[in-house]
C-alpha positions as CSV (number, residue, x, y, z in Angstrom):
1,M,0.5,-0.2,-0.4
2,E,1.4,3.2,-1.0
3,E,1.6,6.2,2.2
4,A,-0.8,9.2,2.3
5,I,1.0,12.3,1.8
6,I,0.2,14.2,5.1
7,I,1.1,17.8,4.5
8,E,1.2,20.8,6.5
9,I,-1.9,24.0,6.1
10,S,-1.3,27.2,7.4
11,D,-4.2,26.5,10.5
12,R,-3.7,23.5,12.2
13,K,-6.9,24.9,13.7
14,L,-8.9,23.2,11.3
15,L,-7.7,19.5,11.8
16,P,-8.9,17.9,14.9
17,T,-7.0,16.2,16.9
18,I,-6.9,11.8,15.7
19,P,-7.3,9.1,19.0
20,A,-4.9,6.6,18.6
21,I,-6.6,2.8,18.2
22,D,-7.3,0.9,21.3
23,T,-5.7,-1.7,20.9
24,V,-5.5,-3.3,24.4
25,I,-9.4,-4.3,23.6
26,E,-9.2,-4.9,19.9
27,L,-7.1,-7.7,21.0
28,A,-9.2,-9.4,23.6
29,A,-11.6,-8.5,20.7
30,R,-9.8,-11.0,18.8
31,N,-9.2,-13.2,22.0
32,H,-13.4,-13.7,21.8
33,M,-14.2,-13.9,18.8
34,N,-11.3,-16.9,18.3
35,E,-13.3,-18.9,21.5
36,L,-16.5,-19.0,19.8
37,T,-17.7,-22.0,18.6
38,K,-16.2,-22.0,14.4
39,P,-12.7,-22.3,12.7
40,L,-10.8,-19.2,13.4
41,G,-11.4,-17.2,11.4
42,A,-13.6,-18.7,9.9
43,L,-15.7,-15.7,9.3
44,G,-13.9,-13.9,8.0
45,S,-14.4,-10.0,7.3
46,L,-17.3,-10.3,9.8
47,E,-14.2,-11.0,12.5
48,E,-12.3,-8.7,11.5
49,L,-15.2,-6.4,11.8
50,V,-15.9,-6.5,15.2
51,I,-12.3,-6.5,15.5
52,R,-12.1,-3.3,14.8
53,L,-14.9,-1.8,16.0
54,A,-14.2,-2.8,19.2
55,G,-11.0,-0.7,18.7
56,I,-13.0,1.9,17.5
57,T,-15.1,2.3,20.6
58,G,-13.3,0.5,23.2
59,E,-16.0,-2.6,23.7
60,V,-15.1,-6.4,23.2
61,V,-18.2,-6.7,22.2
62,P,-18.8,-2.5,20.1
63,D,-22.4,-1.6,20.2
64,I,-24.0,0.2,16.9
65,G,-27.8,0.1,17.1
66,R,-28.2,4.3,16.9
67,K,-26.9,4.7,13.1
68,A,-27.2,7.3,10.5
69,M,-26.5,8.0,6.9
70,V,-26.1,11.2,6.5
71,V,-26.2,12.9,2.6
72,F,-24.0,16.2,1.3
73,C,-26.0,17.9,-1.6
74,G,-23.8,20.4,-3.9
75,D,-24.1,21.8,-7.9
76,H,-21.2,21.7,-9.8
77,G,-20.6,24.4,-12.0
78,V,-18.5,21.8,-14.4
79,T,-21.6,20.5,-15.8
80,A,-21.5,23.4,-18.3
81,E,-20.0,20.6,-20.2
82,G,-22.0,18.4,-21.0
83,V,-20.0,15.7,-18.1
84,S,-23.0,14.6,-17.3
85,A,-26.8,12.6,-19.3
86,Y,-28.9,14.3,-16.4
87,P,-29.2,18.5,-16.0
88,P,-28.2,20.6,-12.8
89,E,-31.3,20.4,-11.7
90,V,-31.4,17.4,-11.2
91,T,-28.9,17.9,-7.6
92,G,-32.7,19.7,-6.2
93,L,-34.8,17.8,-7.8
94,M,-33.0,14.7,-5.5
95,I,-33.3,17.0,-1.9
96,H,-36.8,17.0,-2.3
97,N,-36.5,13.1,-3.1
98,F,-34.7,12.6,0.0
99,C,-37.1,14.5,2.0
100,K,-40.5,13.2,1.1
101,G,-38.1,9.9,1.7
102,G,-38.3,8.8,-1.8
103,A,-34.8,8.4,-2.6
104,A,-33.0,4.8,-3.1
105,V,-31.2,6.2,0.5
106,N,-34.2,6.4,2.0
107,V,-35.6,3.4,1.2
108,L,-32.6,1.0,2.1
109,S,-32.6,3.0,5.6
110,R,-35.7,2.5,6.2
111,N,-34.8,-1.4,6.1
112,V,-32.5,-0.4,8.6
113,G,-33.7,1.1,10.8
114,A,-31.4,3.9,10.5
115,Q,-31.8,7.8,10.5
116,V,-30.9,10.0,6.7
117,K,-29.6,13.7,7.5
118,V,-29.8,15.3,4.2
119,V,-26.9,18.3,4.6
120,D,-27.0,21.1,1.8
121,V,-22.8,23.1,1.6
122,G,-24.0,23.9,-2.3
123,S,-26.6,23.4,-4.2
124,S,-27.9,25.6,-6.4
125,L,-32.4,25.9,-4.5
126,R,-32.1,29.3,-2.8
127,E,-35.6,28.1,-1.4
128,L,-34.4,24.3,0.7
129,P,-37.4,21.4,2.0
130,D,-38.5,21.1,5.4
131,G,-35.5,18.4,6.8
132,V,-32.9,19.9,5.2
133,V,-29.7,20.8,7.9
134,D,-28.6,24.7,5.8
135,R,-25.3,24.8,6.1
136,K,-24.7,25.8,2.5
137,V,-20.4,27.9,1.5
138,R,-21.8,29.1,-1.6
139,Y,-24.5,28.7,-4.2
140,G,-22.3,26.1,-6.5
141,T,-19.3,25.5,-7.5
142,A,-17.2,27.7,-10.3
143,N,-17.4,25.9,-13.3
144,M,-13.2,24.4,-13.0
145,A,-12.5,23.7,-16.4
146,V,-12.1,27.4,-16.8
147,G,-11.2,28.8,-13.3
148,P,-10.7,27.4,-9.8
149,A,-13.9,25.7,-8.6
150,M,-13.4,27.5,-5.3
151,K,-11.9,29.3,-3.0
152,R,-9.4,28.1,-0.9
153,A,-11.3,29.4,2.4
154,E,-14.5,28.3,0.9
155,A,-13.5,24.5,0.6
156,E,-11.5,24.6,4.6
157,K,-15.3,25.9,6.0
158,A,-16.9,23.3,4.1
159,I,-14.3,20.7,5.8
160,Q,-15.1,22.3,9.1
161,I,-18.9,22.0,8.4
162,G,-18.5,18.2,7.7
163,I,-16.1,18.2,11.3
164,E,-19.9,20.0,13.3
165,I,-21.6,17.6,12.2
166,A,-20.5,14.4,12.6
167,K,-19.0,15.5,16.1
168,D,-22.8,16.5,16.5
169,L,-24.1,12.5,15.0
170,K,-21.8,11.6,17.9
171,V,-23.5,13.6,20.2
172,E,-26.6,12.8,19.4
173,G,-25.3,9.7,20.6
174,V,-24.6,7.9,17.3
175,Q,-22.1,4.7,17.1
176,L,-22.0,3.9,13.2
177,A,-22.4,6.4,10.2
178,G,-22.6,6.1,6.7
179,V,-21.5,8.9,4.5
180,G,-22.8,9.5,0.9
181,E,-23.7,12.8,-1.3
182,M,-25.5,14.1,-3.8
183,G,-24.3,16.6,-6.7
184,I,-25.2,16.3,-10.5
185,G,-21.6,16.4,-11.9
186,N,-19.9,15.6,-8.8
187,T,-18.2,12.2,-10.9
188,T,-15.8,14.7,-12.7
189,A,-15.0,16.9,-9.9
190,A,-13.8,13.6,-8.4
191,S,-12.3,11.9,-10.7
192,A,-10.2,15.1,-10.9
193,V,-9.4,15.1,-7.5
194,A,-8.2,11.7,-7.7
195,S,-6.0,12.3,-10.3
196,A,-4.8,15.2,-9.5
197,M,-3.5,13.4,-5.8
198,T,-3.2,10.8,-7.4
199,G,-0.9,11.3,-10.3
200,I,-2.9,8.4,-12.1
201,P,-3.4,9.8,-15.4
202,A,-7.6,10.8,-16.3
203,Q,-8.2,8.1,-18.9
204,E,-7.4,5.5,-16.7
205,L,-9.4,7.5,-13.4
206,V,-13.1,8.4,-15.6
207,G,-15.7,6.0,-15.5
208,R,-19.1,6.1,-17.0
209,G,-21.6,8.5,-13.4
210,T,-24.4,8.9,-14.8
211,G,-24.5,6.7,-17.2
212,I,-23.0,8.8,-20.2
213,D,-22.3,7.3,-23.7
214,E,-19.2,7.0,-25.3
215,A,-19.4,10.1,-26.5
216,T,-19.8,11.7,-23.4
217,W,-17.9,9.8,-21.7
218,Q,-14.2,11.3,-24.5
219,Q,-15.9,14.9,-23.4
220,K,-15.3,14.3,-19.7
221,V,-12.0,12.6,-19.7
222,E,-10.7,16.0,-22.0
223,I,-13.0,19.0,-19.1
224,V,-11.7,16.8,-16.7
225,C,-7.5,17.4,-18.0
226,K,-8.5,20.7,-19.1
227,S,-9.1,21.6,-15.4
228,L,-6.0,20.0,-14.1
229,A,-4.3,22.1,-16.8
230,V,-6.0,25.3,-16.0
231,N,-6.0,25.5,-12.2
232,Q,-2.3,23.2,-11.8
233,P,-3.6,21.7,-8.7
234,D,-0.7,21.0,-5.7
235,R,-0.5,17.7,-5.4
236,V,0.6,17.3,-1.8
237,D,-1.9,20.3,-0.5
238,A,-5.3,18.4,-0.3
239,I,-6.5,21.4,0.7
240,D,-5.6,23.3,-2.3
241,V,-6.9,20.1,-4.4
242,L,-10.1,20.3,-3.4
243,A,-10.6,23.9,-4.1
244,K,-9.2,23.9,-7.3
245,V,-11.0,20.8,-9.1
246,G,-13.3,19.6,-5.9
247,G,-17.2,20.2,-4.7
248,L,-18.3,21.6,-1.5
249,E,-20.1,18.0,-0.6
250,I,-16.9,16.1,-1.2
251,A,-14.7,19.1,0.9
252,A,-17.7,18.1,3.2
253,M,-17.3,14.7,3.7
254,T,-13.6,15.0,3.6
255,G,-14.3,17.1,6.7
256,F,-16.8,14.7,8.0
257,V,-14.0,11.8,8.1
258,L,-11.8,13.8,9.7
259,G,-14.6,15.3,12.7
260,A,-15.9,11.6,13.2
261,A,-12.9,10.1,13.4
262,S,-11.7,12.8,15.8
263,V,-15.0,11.5,18.6
264,R,-14.5,7.7,17.8
265,L,-17.1,7.5,15.4
266,P,-16.5,5.0,12.8
267,V,-17.4,5.8,9.0
268,V,-18.6,3.6,6.9
269,I,-17.8,5.0,3.3
270,D,-20.1,4.9,-0.3
271,G,-18.3,5.0,-3.1
272,L,-16.2,7.4,-5.4
273,I,-16.9,9.8,-3.8
274,S,-16.8,9.6,-0.6
275,T,-13.5,7.7,-1.4
276,V,-12.5,10.9,-3.6
277,A,-13.6,13.1,0.0
278,A,-12.0,10.2,2.3
279,F,-8.5,9.6,-0.1
280,A,-9.0,13.5,0.8
281,A,-8.4,13.0,4.8
282,V,-6.5,10.5,5.1
283,N,-3.9,12.5,3.2
284,L,-4.5,15.3,5.5
285,S,-4.9,12.7,8.9
286,S,-3.5,9.3,8.1
287,D,-4.8,8.2,11.6
288,V,-8.3,9.0,10.3
289,R,-7.6,5.7,8.0
290,Q,-7.8,3.5,11.3
291,Y,-11.3,4.9,11.9
292,L,-13.1,4.1,7.6
293,F,-15.1,0.7,6.6
294,A,-15.6,0.6,2.5
295,S,-19.6,-0.8,2.0
296,H,-18.8,-2.2,-1.8
297,L,-17.1,-1.7,-4.7
298,S,-18.3,0.8,-7.0
299,V,-17.7,-0.1,-10.9
300,E,-16.2,3.3,-11.6
301,P,-12.4,2.8,-12.4
302,A,-10.6,5.1,-9.2
303,H,-13.0,3.8,-6.8
304,R,-10.9,0.2,-6.3
305,I,-8.0,2.4,-6.9
306,L,-7.9,4.5,-3.9
307,L,-9.6,2.3,-1.9
308,D,-6.2,0.1,-2.1
309,R,-4.3,3.8,-1.1
310,I,-5.9,4.2,2.2
311,G,-5.4,0.7,2.8
312,L,-9.4,-0.6,2.3
313,E,-11.7,-3.7,1.5
314,S,-15.3,-3.3,0.0
315,L,-17.5,-5.8,2.1
316,I,-20.1,-5.5,-1.3
317,D,-19.1,-6.0,-4.3
318,A,-23.0,-5.0,-6.6
319,K,-21.9,-3.7,-9.4
320,M,-23.8,-0.6,-7.9
321,R,-23.0,3.7,-9.4
322,L,-26.0,5.0,-8.0
323,G,-24.3,7.2,-5.6
324,E,-26.4,8.7,-2.3
325,G,-24.7,6.9,0.0
326,S,-26.9,3.5,-0.9
327,G,-24.7,1.0,-0.9
328,A,-23.3,2.3,3.1
329,V,-26.5,1.9,4.0
330,L,-26.1,-1.8,2.2
331,S,-23.5,-2.5,4.7
332,F,-25.1,-1.7,7.9
333,P,-26.6,-5.4,7.7
334,M,-23.2,-6.8,7.8
335,F,-22.3,-4.8,11.0
336,D,-24.9,-5.8,12.8
337,S,-25.1,-9.3,11.7
338,A,-20.5,-9.6,12.8
339,V,-21.9,-7.7,16.6
340,A,-25.0,-10.1,16.8
341,I,-21.8,-13.2,16.4
342,A,-20.0,-11.8,18.6
343,R,-22.7,-11.7,21.0
344,E,-24.7,-14.4,20.6
345,M,-22.4,-17.0,20.1
346,A,-21.8,-19.7,21.3
347,T,-18.4,-20.8,23.2
348,F,-15.9,-23.2,23.6
349,A,-15.6,-22.9,27.6
350,D,-19.7,-22.9,26.8
351,L,-19.7,-27.2,25.1
352,G,-17.3,-27.2,28.7
353,L,-14.3,-27.7,26.3
């Protein structure tokens, strides 16, 4: 695994302190799982879920009963370049859909008893529906193909918002959080961020996003390349990259990951967009990776590359590319099953062995 680049930024107060994992409790959890009535390691990833959650929470058998999905929303000026199969107005329509409970993430969350929190950090909507957390930094980003998507101060503000949302969830008693997004054009921005931070050519990272055809894909690749050439983001400065070719919801998710780690709240990331945000967070503070879980492997080519760079393995491969946090929610039952095994399964000592 390639080590993340750690940077120094001018205002260290932006980055919260990330506590160390409790390795003593983690070892106790591993010993407990080894004592259950099964061959050693036979439950594979389920065992590792319990062990990692134990190290995060400080509980040998973690309690993750209260779950939340946070969906950060923002619009992208780069949609003016014709990089999406859908018009930018769909972002606002989907925000209304989230609030009505009609989106995939709502359906999946209801099915597993998870709360859905919708946070607007940068949509173009002038009037927000009831239920949306209004933390708007600006009405969408600028077109990154002709200049920076936003000012550095705006990216930093979005990061701070994400940190605060994560800390608020912890205070509310949430024990496991998923993070997702909504923003037409954000796979273009995410691909640009991934290319800038990894040095991998855009042609190897850009996917089909909302289901674009070959001509639109070629246009998308060209726009990512143009945006990187125009803005020259600094690879070793994650905030510079986010500001120049990222998005407000991507920056907010970066902050959310940082904030969650700072209060020992485990975070389940979704597909490409949230993984780009997690990668940026890890570049800002490498200890964050210990608090991250990868839910699924999307069909976006950059997703697997970034998961490998972070050092995470996905739990599910369902060929999804929806976003919203849908894959993160889909993995929640696996977390519940893992904890149920740890709590309820008999040990060999129970059998008199």
